[in-house]
Amino acid sequence: MLNQPTLQKLQTLRLHGMAEAFRVQSDPAQRDGLADLSFEERFALLVDQEWTWRQNRALARRLSQAKFRYRASVEDIDFRTARGLDRSLLRSWTQNSAWVAEHQNIFLLGPCGVGKSWLACALGEKAFRDGFPLSSSALPECFATWPGPAPLAASERRDFLEICEDRYQTRSTILTSQLPVAKWHEQIGDPTLADSILDRLVHNAHRLEMHGESMRKERNGKKA
């Protein structure tokens, strides 16, 4: 076939998306309606497919480099389980990830096992798809499970304040915590540093308070 050399050349040029689109256009069983298109319109379809292929490839590479703890996406959020998830609130957050564009923070609060970390990864993945960068080195800063069961040590307080100062009004941060925000000041330990840290976190933050039984227990129960 005359088309085969063309396909090979497209692959050699690494125009893999265009090669796939050309293969489809060349298949009589799949090109219904193409005969009515002009040369320019059919060529535009080839270019569009190549563009989409490269965008998807770049996104997959960035997601792999980010090394999210969970493979999560906002489309897979389970609203059937009673966890206090507000569908309209989450929709407003994920609409173009505007909270990231406005350098706002998100607090995901609730007991262990209700899916806070999973939801944090889903929100981060959506921000990725909306074009906001996130390097793997920044991941511990963006997704920190804090505060923990024990108060912060002096070095941890200083490190956390440095992170907050670096990100304040320039980048967004997601924090997950088993403690309500009202107890964070006490958990930090040092009143002066606590004021400085919370001043840079709380005032431009959205909050989602989750509740319910551990989803890990539910999954284990189903397996049993």
CSV table of C-alpha atoms in Angstrom, one decimal:
chain,number,residue,atom,x,y,z
A,1,MET,CA,0.0,0.0,0.0
A,2,LEU,CA,1.1,3.5,-0.7
A,3,ASN,CA,0.0,4.6,2.7
A,4,GLN,CA,2.5,2.3,4.5
A,5,PRO,CA,5.6,4.3,3.6
A,6,THR,CA,3.8,7.4,4.8
A,7,LEU,CA,3.0,5.8,8.1
A,8,GLN,CA,6.6,4.7,8.6
A,9,LYS,CA,7.9,8.2,7.8
A,10,LEU,CA,5.4,9.7,10.4
A,11,GLN,CA,6.6,7.2,13.0
A,12,THR,CA,10.3,7.9,12.2
A,13,LEU,CA,9.5,11.6,12.6
A,14,ARG,CA,7.9,10.7,16.0
A,15,LEU,CA,4.5,12.1,14.8
A,16,HIS,CA,2.7,9.2,16.5
A,17,GLY,CA,-0.6,11.0,17.0
A,18,MET,CA,-0.7,12.1,13.4
A,19,ALA,CA,0.2,8.6,12.2
A,20,GLU,CA,-2.7,7.1,14.2
A,21,ALA,CA,-5.1,9.7,12.7
A,22,PHE,CA,-3.8,9.0,9.2
A,23,ARG,CA,-4.3,5.3,9.8
A,24,VAL,CA,-7.9,6.0,10.7
A,25,GLN,CA,-8.5,8.2,7.7
A,26,SER,CA,-7.1,5.6,5.4
A,27,ASP,CA,-9.4,2.8,6.8
A,28,PRO,CA,-12.5,2.6,4.6
A,29,ALA,CA,-14.5,1.2,7.6
A,30,GLN,CA,-13.7,4.2,9.8
A,31,ARG,CA,-13.8,7.2,7.6
A,32,ASP,CA,-17.5,7.8,7.3
A,33,GLY,CA,-18.1,11.5,6.6
A,34,LEU,CA,-14.5,12.2,5.8
A,35,ALA,CA,-15.2,12.3,2.0
A,36,ASP,CA,-17.2,15.5,2.6
A,37,LEU,CA,-14.3,17.3,4.2
A,38,SER,CA,-11.8,19.5,2.4
A,39,PHE,CA,-8.1,18.8,2.3
A,40,GLU,CA,-7.6,21.5,4.8
A,41,GLU,CA,-10.2,20.1,7.2
A,42,ARG,CA,-8.8,16.6,7.0
A,43,PHE,CA,-5.2,17.9,7.5
A,44,ALA,CA,-6.5,19.9,10.5
A,45,LEU,CA,-7.8,16.6,12.0
A,46,LEU,CA,-4.3,15.1,11.7
A,47,VAL,CA,-2.7,18.0,13.4
A,48,ASP,CA,-5.3,18.0,16.2
A,49,GLN,CA,-4.7,14.4,16.9
A,50,GLU,CA,-0.9,15.0,17.1
A,51,TRP,CA,-1.5,17.9,19.4
A,52,THR,CA,-3.7,15.8,21.7
A,53,TRP,CA,-1.3,12.9,21.7
A,54,ARG,CA,1.6,15.2,22.8
A,55,GLN,CA,-0.5,16.9,25.5
A,56,ASN,CA,-1.6,13.5,26.9
A,57,ARG,CA,2.0,12.2,26.8
A,58,ALA,CA,3.3,15.3,28.6
A,59,LEU,CA,0.6,15.1,31.3
A,60,ALA,CA,1.4,11.4,31.9
A,61,ARG,CA,5.1,12.2,32.2
A,62,ARG,CA,4.5,15.0,34.7
A,63,LEU,CA,2.1,12.9,36.8
A,64,SER,CA,4.7,10.1,36.9
A,65,GLN,CA,7.4,12.6,38.0
A,66,ALA,CA,5.2,14.0,40.7
A,67,LYS,CA,4.8,10.6,42.4
A,68,PHE,CA,1.4,11.1,44.0
A,69,ARG,CA,0.8,8.8,46.9
A,70,TYR,CA,-2.4,7.6,45.3
A,71,ARG,CA,-3.7,7.3,41.7
A,72,ALA,CA,-6.7,9.5,42.3
A,73,SER,CA,-8.9,11.8,40.2
A,74,VAL,CA,-11.8,14.0,41.0
A,75,GLU,CA,-14.0,12.1,38.6
A,76,ASP,CA,-13.6,9.0,40.9
A,77,ILE,CA,-14.7,10.7,44.1
A,78,ASP,CA,-17.2,8.5,45.9
A,79,PHE,CA,-20.1,10.7,47.0
A,80,ARG,CA,-22.2,7.7,48.1
A,81,THR,CA,-20.3,7.1,51.3
A,82,ALA,CA,-21.4,9.5,54.1
A,83,ARG,CA,-18.2,11.5,54.7
A,84,GLY,CA,-19.4,15.0,54.7
A,85,LEU,CA,-18.3,15.7,51.1
A,86,ASP,CA,-20.0,18.7,49.6
A,87,ARG,CA,-20.5,18.1,45.9
A,88,SER,CA,-21.0,21.8,45.0
A,89,LEU,CA,-18.0,22.9,47.1
A,90,LEU,CA,-15.7,20.3,45.4
A,91,ARG,CA,-17.1,21.3,42.0
A,92,SER,CA,-16.2,24.9,42.6
A,93,TRP,CA,-12.6,23.9,43.6
A,94,THR,CA,-12.1,21.7,40.6
A,95,GLN,CA,-13.6,24.1,38.1
A,96,ASN,CA,-10.3,25.1,36.4
A,97,SER,CA,-8.6,24.7,39.8
A,98,ALA,CA,-9.2,28.4,40.4
A,99,TRP,CA,-8.1,28.0,44.0
A,100,VAL,CA,-4.5,27.4,42.7
A,101,ALA,CA,-4.6,30.4,40.4
A,102,GLU,CA,-5.6,32.6,43.3
A,103,HIS,CA,-2.9,31.1,45.6
A,104,GLN,CA,-5.4,29.8,48.1
A,105,ASN,CA,-5.0,26.8,50.5
A,106,ILE,CA,-7.2,23.9,51.2
A,107,PHE,CA,-7.6,22.1,54.6
A,108,LEU,CA,-9.0,18.6,54.6
A,109,LEU,CA,-10.0,17.7,58.1
A,110,GLY,CA,-11.3,14.6,59.7
A,111,PRO,CA,-10.5,11.2,61.4
A,112,CYS,CA,-8.1,8.7,60.1
A,113,GLY,CA,-9.2,6.6,57.1
A,114,VAL,CA,-11.9,8.9,55.7
A,115,GLY,CA,-9.9,9.6,52.5
A,116,LYS,CA,-8.2,12.9,53.2
A,117,SER,CA,-4.9,12.0,51.5
A,118,TRP,CA,-6.7,10.4,48.6
A,119,LEU,CA,-8.8,13.5,48.0
A,120,ALA,CA,-5.7,15.7,48.3
A,121,CYS,CA,-4.0,13.7,45.5
A,122,ALA,CA,-7.2,14.0,43.4
A,123,LEU,CA,-7.2,17.8,43.8
A,124,GLY,CA,-3.5,17.9,42.9
A,125,GLU,CA,-4.0,15.7,39.9
A,126,LYS,CA,-6.8,18.0,38.6
A,127,ALA,CA,-4.6,21.0,39.1
A,128,PHE,CA,-2.0,19.2,37.0
A,129,ARG,CA,-4.5,18.7,34.2
A,130,ASP,CA,-5.5,22.3,34.4
A,131,GLY,CA,-1.9,23.3,33.7
A,132,PHE,CA,-0.5,24.2,37.1
A,133,PRO,CA,3.0,22.9,37.7
A,134,LEU,CA,4.0,20.7,40.6
A,135,SER,CA,7.5,19.3,40.9
A,136,SER,CA,8.2,16.2,42.9
A,137,SER,CA,10.5,18.1,45.2
A,138,ALA,CA,7.6,20.3,46.2
A,139,LEU,CA,5.3,17.5,47.0
A,140,PRO,CA,6.1,17.1,50.7
A,141,GLU,CA,5.4,20.8,51.1
A,142,CYS,CA,2.1,20.7,49.3
A,143,PHE,CA,0.7,17.5,50.8
A,144,ALA,CA,1.6,17.2,54.4
A,145,THR,CA,-0.4,15.2,56.9
A,146,TRP,CA,-0.2,17.6,59.7
A,147,PRO,CA,-0.6,18.1,62.7
A,148,GLY,CA,0.2,14.6,63.8
A,149,PRO,CA,-0.6,13.0,67.2
A,150,ALA,CA,2.4,14.7,68.8
A,151,PRO,CA,3.3,18.4,69.0
A,152,LEU,CA,5.9,19.7,66.6
A,153,ALA,CA,9.5,19.7,67.6
A,154,ALA,CA,11.4,23.0,67.6
A,155,SER,CA,13.1,22.2,64.3
A,156,GLU,CA,9.8,21.1,62.7
A,157,ARG,CA,8.2,24.4,63.7
A,158,ARG,CA,11.0,26.4,62.1
A,159,ASP,CA,10.9,24.3,59.0
A,160,PHE,CA,7.2,24.6,58.7
A,161,LEU,CA,7.3,28.4,59.1
A,162,GLU,CA,9.9,28.6,56.4
A,163,ILE,CA,7.7,26.6,54.1
A,164,CYS,CA,4.7,28.8,54.9
A,165,GLU,CA,6.7,32.0,54.3
A,166,ASP,CA,8.0,30.7,51.0
A,167,ARG,CA,4.6,29.8,49.7
A,168,TYR,CA,2.5,32.7,51.1
A,169,GLN,CA,0.5,34.5,48.4
A,170,THR,CA,2.6,32.8,45.7
A,171,ARG,CA,1.6,29.2,45.7
A,172,SER,CA,-1.2,27.0,47.1
A,173,THR,CA,-1.0,24.3,49.7
A,174,ILE,CA,-3.2,21.4,50.7
A,175,LEU,CA,-3.0,20.3,54.4
A,176,THR,CA,-4.7,17.2,55.8
A,177,SER,CA,-5.2,16.9,59.5
A,178,GLN,CA,-7.0,14.8,62.1
A,179,LEU,CA,-7.2,17.8,64.4
A,180,PRO,CA,-9.6,20.7,63.9
A,181,VAL,CA,-8.0,24.1,63.0
A,182,ALA,CA,-8.9,25.4,66.5
A,183,LYS,CA,-6.3,23.0,68.0
A,184,TRP,CA,-3.5,23.7,65.6
A,185,HIS,CA,-2.1,26.6,67.6
A,186,GLU,CA,-1.7,24.4,70.7
A,187,GLN,CA,-0.3,21.6,68.6
A,188,ILE,CA,2.5,23.8,67.1
A,189,GLY,CA,3.7,24.5,70.6
A,190,ASP,CA,5.5,27.9,70.4
A,191,PRO,CA,2.8,30.7,70.6
A,192,THR,CA,4.9,33.2,68.5
A,193,LEU,CA,5.7,30.7,65.7
A,194,ALA,CA,2.2,29.4,65.8
A,195,ASP,CA,0.8,32.9,65.2
A,196,SER,CA,3.2,33.4,62.3
A,197,ILE,CA,2.4,30.0,60.7
A,198,LEU,CA,-1.3,30.2,61.0
A,199,ASP,CA,-1.4,33.8,59.8
A,200,ARG,CA,0.1,32.6,56.5
A,201,LEU,CA,-2.2,29.6,56.2
A,202,VAL,CA,-5.6,30.2,57.6
A,203,HIS,CA,-6.8,33.5,56.2
A,204,ASN,CA,-6.8,32.4,52.6
A,205,ALA,CA,-7.9,28.8,53.1
A,206,HIS,CA,-10.9,26.7,52.2
A,207,ARG,CA,-11.9,24.0,54.7
A,208,LEU,CA,-13.6,20.7,54.2
A,209,GLU,CA,-14.5,18.8,57.4
A,210,MET,CA,-14.9,15.1,56.7
A,211,HIS,CA,-16.4,12.5,59.1
A,212,GLY,CA,-17.6,8.9,59.2
A,213,GLU,CA,-16.1,5.4,59.6
A,214,SER,CA,-12.7,4.5,58.1
A,215,MET,CA,-13.0,3.5,54.5
A,216,ARG,CA,-10.2,1.1,55.1
A,217,LYS,CA,-12.4,-0.9,57.5
A,218,GLU,CA,-15.2,-0.9,54.9
A,219,ARG,CA,-12.9,-2.3,52.2
A,220,ASN,CA,-11.5,-4.9,54.5
A,221,GLY,CA,-15.0,-5.9,55.5
A,222,LYS,CA,-16.0,-6.3,51.9
A,223,LYS,CA,-12.9,-8.5,51.2
A,224,ALA,CA,-13.8,-10.6,54.2
